[in-house]
Amino acid sequence: MTAIGIYGSAGRMGRAITDAIEAAGAQLAGGVDAGDDPAPLATTADVLVDFSTPSALEAHLAAARAAGTGIVVGTTGLSPRHQSLIDEAALDIAVLQTGNTSLGVTLLGILVREAAARLGPDWDVEIVEMHHRHKVDAPSGTALLLGEAAAKGRGSSLAELRVDSRAGLVGSRSEGTIGFASLRGGSVIGDHSVIFAGEGERIELNHRGDDRSIFARGAVRAALWLADQPAGRYRMGDVLGL
Ligand SMILES: NC(=O)C1=CN([C@@H]2O[C@H](COP(=O)(O)OP(=O)(O)OC[C@H]3O[C@@H](n4cnc5c(N)ncnc54)[C@H](OP(=O)(O)O)[C@@H]3O)[C@@H](O)[C@H]2O)C=CC1
Ligand SMILES: O=C(O)C1=N[C@H](C(=O)O)C[C@H](O)C1
C-alpha cells in the first residue's frame, strides 16, 4: 500500500487530503506543519504532497530530493524562483506542480488553450476568480494556470501578456493581453471564469468548485501515480491522460 506524506497536514487542504487518502485505500505516512522538520517524513513516505506555503517549498523540495521521494506541489503563490527550484529538483526526483488538481480545471485548461488558439487576438481574454476570505495569494494558482493555457494557445507566454487588476486611469486595453481580477469573500471554495470578449459577442468558460474534496481526490490520484514515475517534471494532464 502506497504511503503518502502531507506537508501542510493540519490546513484546510491537508485535512481534506487525509480523508481522501483513506477513501482511496492508501496509507497516510504522516504530516508536517509549521515548525516541524520535513526530512523524517520524506524518508518514511513513498510519495509526498505539499499544500502549505511558498516560503516552505525550498525546504520541502530539499527534503524530498535528499530522500529520493517524489512530490506533488499544490501550494500556490509561487515565484519564478520557486519554479526554478522545482525544475532543479525534477532532475533527481519525480515532481508534479499544479495550481489545481481537479479533473474539471485540468480539462478546462485544455478547452481554454483551444479557444484562445482558434479565436485570435482580437478576442480579449479576461480571467475572473473568487475564493474564500482566508486565501492569501492572488491571482489564484488556477487563474495563472488558465492564463498560461490561453497564452500558449496564442503562441506566447503569460509573462509577456499578463495584466493584473486595474485601478485608476489605466488607459484602454492593449490587444492580446490577458487580464486578471480576484475577488475574496465568505467560504467560496474556488470559482474561475475565462471570458473571451469579441466584437458584439462573448464566450465564458467557467469552473465552480463546490467542495475541497475535488482537489483532495486529484492530489491523492496524482500522488499514487507519481510514486511510480522516474525523475522528471509532470503535469496533472499526464496523470489524467488528458
Ligand atoms: N493545487 C490545488 O489544487 C490547490 C491548492 N491549494 C493551495 O494549497 C495551499 C494551502 O491551502 P489551505 O490548506 O487552504 O491553507 P491553510 O492555511 O489552511 O493550510 C496551510 C498549512 O500549511 C502549514 N504550514 C505553514 N507553514 C509551513 C511550513 N513551514 N512547513 C509545513 N507546513 C506549513 C500550516 O501550518 P500552521 O497552521 O501550523 O501554520 C497549515 O497547516 C495554498 O497555497 C492554496 O492556494 C488549495 C486548494 C487546491
Ligand atoms: O486557496 C485555495 O482555496 C485554492 N487554491 C488554488 C488556487 O490558488 O487556484 C486552487 C483552488 O482554486 C482553491
GROMACS .gro file of C-alpha atoms and ligand atoms in nm:
model
  303
    1MET     CA    1   0.000   0.000   0.000
    2THR     CA    2   0.144   0.341  -0.100
    3ALA     CA    3   0.218   0.568   0.198
    4ILE     CA    4   0.154   0.938   0.131
    5GLY     CA    5   0.312   1.211   0.347
    6ILE     CA    6   0.150   1.555   0.373
    7TYR     CA    7   0.333   1.888   0.408
    8GLY     CA    8   0.065   2.124   0.543
    9SER     CA    9  -0.135   1.841   0.700
   10ALA     CA   10  -0.333   2.048   0.954
   11GLY     CA   11  -0.459   2.301   0.697
   12ARG     CA   12  -0.787   2.302   0.501
   13MET     CA   13  -0.635   2.102   0.216
   14GLY     CA   14  -0.423   1.882   0.444
   15ARG     CA   15  -0.736   1.767   0.628
   16ALA     CA   16  -0.927   1.707   0.303
   17ILE     CA   17  -0.633   1.505   0.165
   18THR     CA   18  -0.618   1.294   0.483
   19ASP     CA   19  -0.984   1.198   0.420
   20ALA     CA   20  -0.916   1.132   0.051
   21ILE     CA   21  -0.620   0.905   0.132
   22GLU     CA   22  -0.845   0.692   0.349
   23ALA     CA   23  -1.120   0.687   0.085
   24ALA     CA   24  -0.869   0.577  -0.181
   25GLY     CA   25  -0.748   0.287   0.036
   26ALA     CA   26  -0.398   0.436   0.053
   27GLN     CA   27  -0.192   0.489   0.368
   28LEU     CA   28  -0.112   0.815   0.548
   29ALA     CA   29   0.263   0.822   0.616
   30GLY     CA   30   0.228   1.127   0.843
   31GLY     CA   31   0.202   1.504   0.837
   32VAL     CA   32   0.426   1.806   0.881
   33ASP     CA   33   0.323   2.163   0.965
   34ALA     CA   34   0.493   2.492   1.052
   35GLY     CA   35   0.796   2.442   1.279
   36ASP     CA   36   0.832   2.068   1.205
   37ASP     CA   37   1.140   1.915   1.038
   38PRO     CA   38   1.030   1.798   0.690
   39ALA     CA   39   1.320   1.548   0.650
   40PRO     CA   40   1.197   1.244   0.852
   41LEU     CA   41   0.861   1.230   0.668
   42ALA     CA   42   1.040   1.238   0.332
   43THR     CA   43   1.227   0.919   0.424
   44THR     CA   44   0.925   0.725   0.557
   45ALA     CA   45   0.673   0.827   0.286
   46ASP     CA   46   0.660   0.663  -0.058
   47VAL     CA   47   0.545   0.995  -0.202
   48LEU     CA   48   0.476   1.346  -0.066
   49VAL     CA   49   0.216   1.616  -0.125
   50ASP     CA   50   0.278   1.982  -0.040
   51PHE     CA   51  -0.020   2.208   0.029
   52SER     CA   52   0.143   2.453   0.269
   53THR     CA   53   0.302   2.789   0.195
   54PRO     CA   54   0.551   2.916  -0.066
   55SER     CA   55   0.819   3.005   0.192
   56ALA     CA   56   0.837   2.637   0.297
   57LEU     CA   57   0.873   2.497  -0.054
   58GLU     CA   58   1.253   2.515  -0.077
   59ALA     CA   59   1.296   2.307   0.242
   60HIS     CA   60   1.026   2.061   0.132
   61LEU     CA   61   1.189   2.008  -0.209
   62ALA     CA   62   1.531   1.967  -0.046
   63ALA     CA   63   1.395   1.703   0.195
   64ALA     CA   64   1.220   1.517  -0.088
   65ARG     CA   65   1.533   1.530  -0.304
   66ALA     CA   66   1.764   1.411  -0.026
   67ALA     CA   67   1.533   1.114   0.037
   68GLY     CA   68   1.470   1.041  -0.332
   69THR     CA   69   1.093   1.074  -0.279
   70GLY     CA   70   0.854   1.215  -0.540
   71ILE     CA   71   0.641   1.516  -0.450
   72VAL     CA   72   0.315   1.675  -0.569
   73VAL     CA   73   0.336   2.053  -0.523
   74GLY     CA   74  -0.012   2.204  -0.487
   75THR     CA   75   0.093   2.517  -0.299
   76THR     CA   76   0.016   2.835  -0.495
   77GLY     CA   77   0.160   3.187  -0.488
   78LEU     CA   78   0.487   3.054  -0.631
   79SER     CA   79   0.751   3.290  -0.776
   80PRO     CA   80   0.972   3.231  -1.082
   81ARG     CA   81   1.246   3.129  -0.834
   82HIS     CA   82   1.019   2.858  -0.690
   83GLN     CA   83   0.957   2.731  -1.043
   84SER     CA   84   1.335   2.711  -1.098
   85LEU     CA   85   1.374   2.517  -0.772
   86ILE     CA   86   1.108   2.272  -0.894
   87ASP     CA   87   1.291   2.232  -1.227
   88GLU     CA   88   1.615   2.157  -1.039
   89ALA     CA   89   1.451   1.905  -0.805
   90ALA     CA   90   1.292   1.731  -1.105
   91LEU     CA   91   1.642   1.638  -1.227
   92ASP     CA   92   1.660   1.391  -0.934
   93ILE     CA   93   1.301   1.308  -0.832
   94ALA     CA   94   0.951   1.299  -0.981
   95VAL     CA   95   0.775   1.634  -0.923
   96LEU     CA   96   0.425   1.734  -1.026
   97GLN     CA   97   0.333   2.101  -0.975
   98THR     CA   98  -0.010   2.238  -1.047
   99GLY     CA   99  -0.228   2.522  -0.924
  100ASN     CA  100  -0.531   2.292  -0.939
  101THR     CA  101  -0.552   1.914  -0.900
  102SER     CA  102  -0.919   1.882  -1.002
  103LEU     CA  103  -1.027   1.693  -1.312
  104GLY     CA  104  -1.258   1.979  -1.414
  105VAL     CA  105  -0.992   2.251  -1.413
  106THR     CA  106  -0.740   2.025  -1.588
  107LEU     CA  107  -0.989   1.978  -1.872
  108LEU     CA  108  -1.082   2.349  -1.864
  109GLY     CA  109  -0.716   2.436  -1.928
  110ILE     CA  110  -0.726   2.232  -2.249
  111LEU     CA  111  -1.051   2.399  -2.361
  112VAL     CA  112  -0.910   2.746  -2.289
  113ARG     CA  113  -0.595   2.677  -2.487
  114GLU     CA  114  -0.801   2.553  -2.780
  115ALA     CA  115  -1.041   2.850  -2.769
  116ALA     CA  116  -0.757   3.101  -2.748
  117ALA     CA  117  -0.583   2.942  -3.046
  118ARG     CA  118  -0.896   2.945  -3.262
  119LEU     CA  119  -1.035   3.287  -3.171
  120GLY     CA  120  -0.732   3.505  -3.240
  121PRO     CA  121  -0.600   3.815  -3.064
  122ASP     CA  122  -0.899   4.043  -3.137
  123TRP     CA  123  -1.093   3.835  -2.879
  124ASP     CA  124  -0.987   3.981  -2.544
  125VAL     CA  125  -0.915   3.730  -2.266
  126GLU     CA  126  -1.008   3.822  -1.907
  127ILE     CA  127  -0.989   3.581  -1.612
  128VAL     CA  128  -1.201   3.631  -1.301
  129GLU     CA  129  -1.161   3.422  -0.987
  130MET     CA  130  -1.333   3.417  -0.647
  131HIS     CA  131  -1.214   3.243  -0.332
  132HIS     CA  132  -1.284   3.232   0.042
  133ARG     CA  133  -1.178   3.514   0.271
  134HIS     CA  134  -0.874   3.322   0.406
  135LYS     CA  135  -0.690   3.290   0.075
  136VAL     CA  136  -0.358   3.477   0.086
  137ASP     CA  137  -0.234   3.476  -0.276
  138ALA     CA  138  -0.377   3.648  -0.586
  139PRO     CA  139  -0.434   3.584  -0.868
  140SER     CA  140  -0.506   3.224  -0.774
  141GLY     CA  141  -0.276   2.949  -0.898
  142THR     CA  142  -0.564   2.825  -1.112
  143ALA     CA  143  -0.620   3.166  -1.273
  144LEU     CA  144  -0.250   3.175  -1.364
  145LEU     CA  145  -0.265   2.817  -1.498
  146LEU     CA  146  -0.563   2.914  -1.717
  147GLY     CA  147  -0.387   3.232  -1.826
  148GLU     CA  148  -0.082   3.028  -1.923
  149ALA     CA  149  -0.308   2.796  -2.125
  150ALA     CA  150  -0.461   3.095  -2.309
  151ALA     CA  151  -0.117   3.243  -2.373
  152LYS     CA  152   0.007   2.909  -2.510
  153GLY     CA  153  -0.293   2.894  -2.741
  154ARG     CA  154  -0.176   3.230  -2.876
  155GLY     CA  155   0.181   3.101  -2.919
  156SER     CA  156   0.309   3.321  -2.635
  157SER     CA  157   0.384   3.308  -2.263
  158LEU     CA  158   0.180   3.456  -1.981
  159ALA     CA  159   0.479   3.664  -1.865
  160GLU     CA  160   0.452   3.863  -2.190
  161LEU     CA  161   0.072   3.912  -2.184
  162ARG     CA  162  -0.028   3.935  -1.816
  163VAL     CA  163  -0.213   4.241  -1.682
  164ASP     CA  164  -0.312   4.229  -1.313
  165SER     CA  165  -0.624   4.401  -1.178
  166ARG     CA  166  -0.676   4.757  -1.299
  167ALA     CA  167  -0.739   5.069  -1.091
  168GLY     CA  168  -0.738   5.438  -1.181
  169LEU     CA  169  -0.672   5.594  -1.520
  170VAL     CA  170  -0.503   5.291  -1.673
  171GLY     CA  171  -0.579   5.362  -2.039
  172SER     CA  172  -0.753   5.142  -2.291
  173ARG     CA  173  -0.686   4.775  -2.325
  174SER     CA  174  -0.384   4.656  -2.528
  175GLU     CA  175  -0.472   4.390  -2.783
  176GLY     CA  176  -0.357   4.038  -2.697
  177THR     CA  177  -0.315   4.097  -2.324
  178ILE     CA  178  -0.468   3.864  -2.061
  179GLY     CA  179  -0.631   4.043  -1.767
  180PHE     CA  180  -0.690   3.911  -1.415
  181ALA     CA  181  -0.941   4.008  -1.145
  182SER     CA  182  -0.952   3.848  -0.798
  183LEU     CA  183  -1.247   3.852  -0.559
  184ARG     CA  184  -1.231   3.732  -0.197
  185GLY     CA  185  -1.514   3.658   0.042
  186GLY     CA  186  -1.702   3.410   0.257
  187SER     CA  187  -1.639   3.040   0.216
  188VAL     CA  188  -1.618   3.019  -0.166
  189ILE     CA  189  -1.416   2.706  -0.247
  190GLY     CA  190  -1.291   2.830  -0.587
  191ASP     CA  191  -1.469   2.982  -0.889
  192HIS     CA  192  -1.295   3.062  -1.217
  193SER     CA  193  -1.426   3.224  -1.536
  194VAL     CA  194  -1.229   3.271  -1.853
  195ILE     CA  195  -1.404   3.532  -2.066
  196PHE     CA  196  -1.333   3.568  -2.437
  197ALA     CA  197  -1.479   3.907  -2.534
  198GLY     CA  198  -1.517   3.976  -2.905
  199GLU     CA  199  -1.698   4.246  -3.107
  200GLY     CA  200  -2.065   4.207  -3.015
  201GLU     CA  201  -2.034   3.863  -2.852
  202ARG     CA  202  -1.874   3.686  -2.558
  203ILE     CA  203  -1.781   3.329  -2.465
  204GLU     CA  204  -1.739   3.235  -2.099
  205LEU     CA  205  -1.578   2.911  -1.981
  206ASN     CA  206  -1.647   2.854  -1.612
  207HIS     CA  207  -1.548   2.614  -1.337
  208ARG     CA  208  -1.711   2.613  -0.993
  209GLY     CA  209  -1.570   2.415  -0.702
  210ASP     CA  210  -1.844   2.303  -0.461
  211ASP     CA  211  -1.622   2.107  -0.225
  212ARG     CA  212  -1.248   2.087  -0.143
  213SER     CA  213  -1.266   1.710  -0.198
  214ILE     CA  214  -1.230   1.772  -0.574
  215PHE     CA  215  -0.873   1.898  -0.514
  216ALA     CA  216  -0.800   1.636  -0.248
  217ARG     CA  217  -0.910   1.342  -0.467
  218GLY     CA  218  -0.698   1.477  -0.753
  219ALA     CA  219  -0.397   1.526  -0.525
  220VAL     CA  220  -0.418   1.166  -0.400
  221ARG     CA  221  -0.462   1.033  -0.753
  222ALA     CA  222  -0.159   1.237  -0.864
  223ALA     CA  223   0.048   1.116  -0.568
  224LEU     CA  224  -0.033   0.747  -0.632
  225TRP     CA  225   0.056   0.793  -0.998
  226LEU     CA  226   0.375   0.990  -0.923
  227ALA     CA  227   0.504   0.726  -0.681
  228ASP     CA  228   0.578   0.501  -0.985
  229GLN     CA  229   0.735   0.765  -1.210
  230PRO     CA  230   1.105   0.827  -1.279
  231ALA     CA  231   1.262   1.167  -1.211
  232GLY     CA  232   1.109   1.448  -1.414
  233ARG     CA  233   0.856   1.727  -1.405
  234TYR     CA  234   0.495   1.625  -1.465
  235ARG     CA  235   0.154   1.792  -1.513
  236MET     CA  236  -0.195   1.696  -1.398
  237GLY     CA  237  -0.277   1.617  -1.762
  238ASP     CA  238  -0.014   1.339  -1.752
  239VAL     CA  239  -0.195   1.178  -1.457
  240LEU     CA  240  -0.541   1.203  -1.610
  241GLY     CA  241  -0.436   1.115  -1.966
  242LEU     CA  242  -0.569   1.448  -2.096
  243LIG     N1  243  -0.334   2.289  -0.626
  243LIG     C1  244  -0.460   2.280  -0.579
  243LIG     O1  245  -0.545   2.210  -0.634
  243LIG     C2  246  -0.495   2.357  -0.456
  243LIG     C3  247  -0.402   2.434  -0.395
  243LIG     N2  248  -0.429   2.497  -0.279
  243LIG     C4  249  -0.319   2.570  -0.218
  243LIG     O2  250  -0.271   2.493  -0.108
  243LIG     C5  251  -0.214   2.581  -0.011
  243LIG     C6  252  -0.275   2.553   0.125
  243LIG     O3  253  -0.411   2.589   0.124
  243LIG     P1  254  -0.502   2.570   0.255
  243LIG     O4  255  -0.495   2.430   0.301
  243LIG     O5  256  -0.631   2.631   0.222
  243LIG     O6  257  -0.422   2.665   0.358
  243LIG     P2  258  -0.417   2.655   0.516
  243LIG     O7  259  -0.365   2.787   0.563
  243LIG     O8  260  -0.545   2.604   0.569
  243LIG     O9  261  -0.307   2.542   0.545
  243LIG     C7  262  -0.170   2.561   0.527
  243LIG     C8  263  -0.098   2.459   0.610
  243LIG    O10  264   0.041   2.471   0.585
  243LIG     C9  265   0.108   2.470   0.709
  243LIG     N3  266   0.236   2.537   0.704
  243LIG    C10  267   0.265   2.668   0.717
  243LIG     N4  268   0.398   2.686   0.714
  243LIG    C11  269   0.451   2.563   0.700
  243LIG    C12  270   0.584   2.515   0.692
  243LIG     N5  271   0.689   2.598   0.700
  243LIG     N6  272   0.604   2.382   0.678
  243LIG    C13  273   0.499   2.297   0.672
  243LIG     N7  274   0.371   2.337   0.681
  243LIG    C14  275   0.348   2.469   0.695
  243LIG    C15  276   0.015   2.539   0.804
  243LIG    O11  277   0.052   2.505   0.936
  243LIG     P3  278   0.022   2.607   1.057
  243LIG    O12  279  -0.128   2.613   1.065
  243LIG    O13  280   0.088   2.540   1.172
  243LIG    O14  281   0.082   2.739   1.018
  243LIG    C16  282  -0.118   2.480   0.761
  243LIG    O15  283  -0.138   2.355   0.822
  243LIG    C17  284  -0.239   2.723  -0.062
  243LIG    O16  285  -0.125   2.768  -0.133
  243LIG    C18  286  -0.356   2.704  -0.160
  243LIG    O17  287  -0.366   2.802  -0.258
  243LIG    C19  288  -0.552   2.489  -0.221
  243LIG    C20  289  -0.651   2.415  -0.279
  243LIG    C21  290  -0.631   2.341  -0.402
  244LIG     O1  291  -0.656   2.852  -0.179
  244LIG     C1  292  -0.750   2.783  -0.224
  244LIG     O2  293  -0.850   2.754  -0.156
  244LIG     C2  294  -0.739   2.734  -0.362
  244LIG     N1  295  -0.627   2.750  -0.423
  244LIG     C3  296  -0.595   2.706  -0.553
  244LIG     C4  297  -0.561   2.824  -0.642
  244LIG     O3  298  -0.490   2.916  -0.597
  244LIG     O4  299  -0.605   2.825  -0.756
  244LIG     C5  300  -0.694   2.611  -0.611
  244LIG     C6  301  -0.836   2.633  -0.570
  244LIG     O5  302  -0.893   2.729  -0.652
  244LIG     C7  303  -0.853   2.662  -0.422
   0.00000   0.00000   0.00000
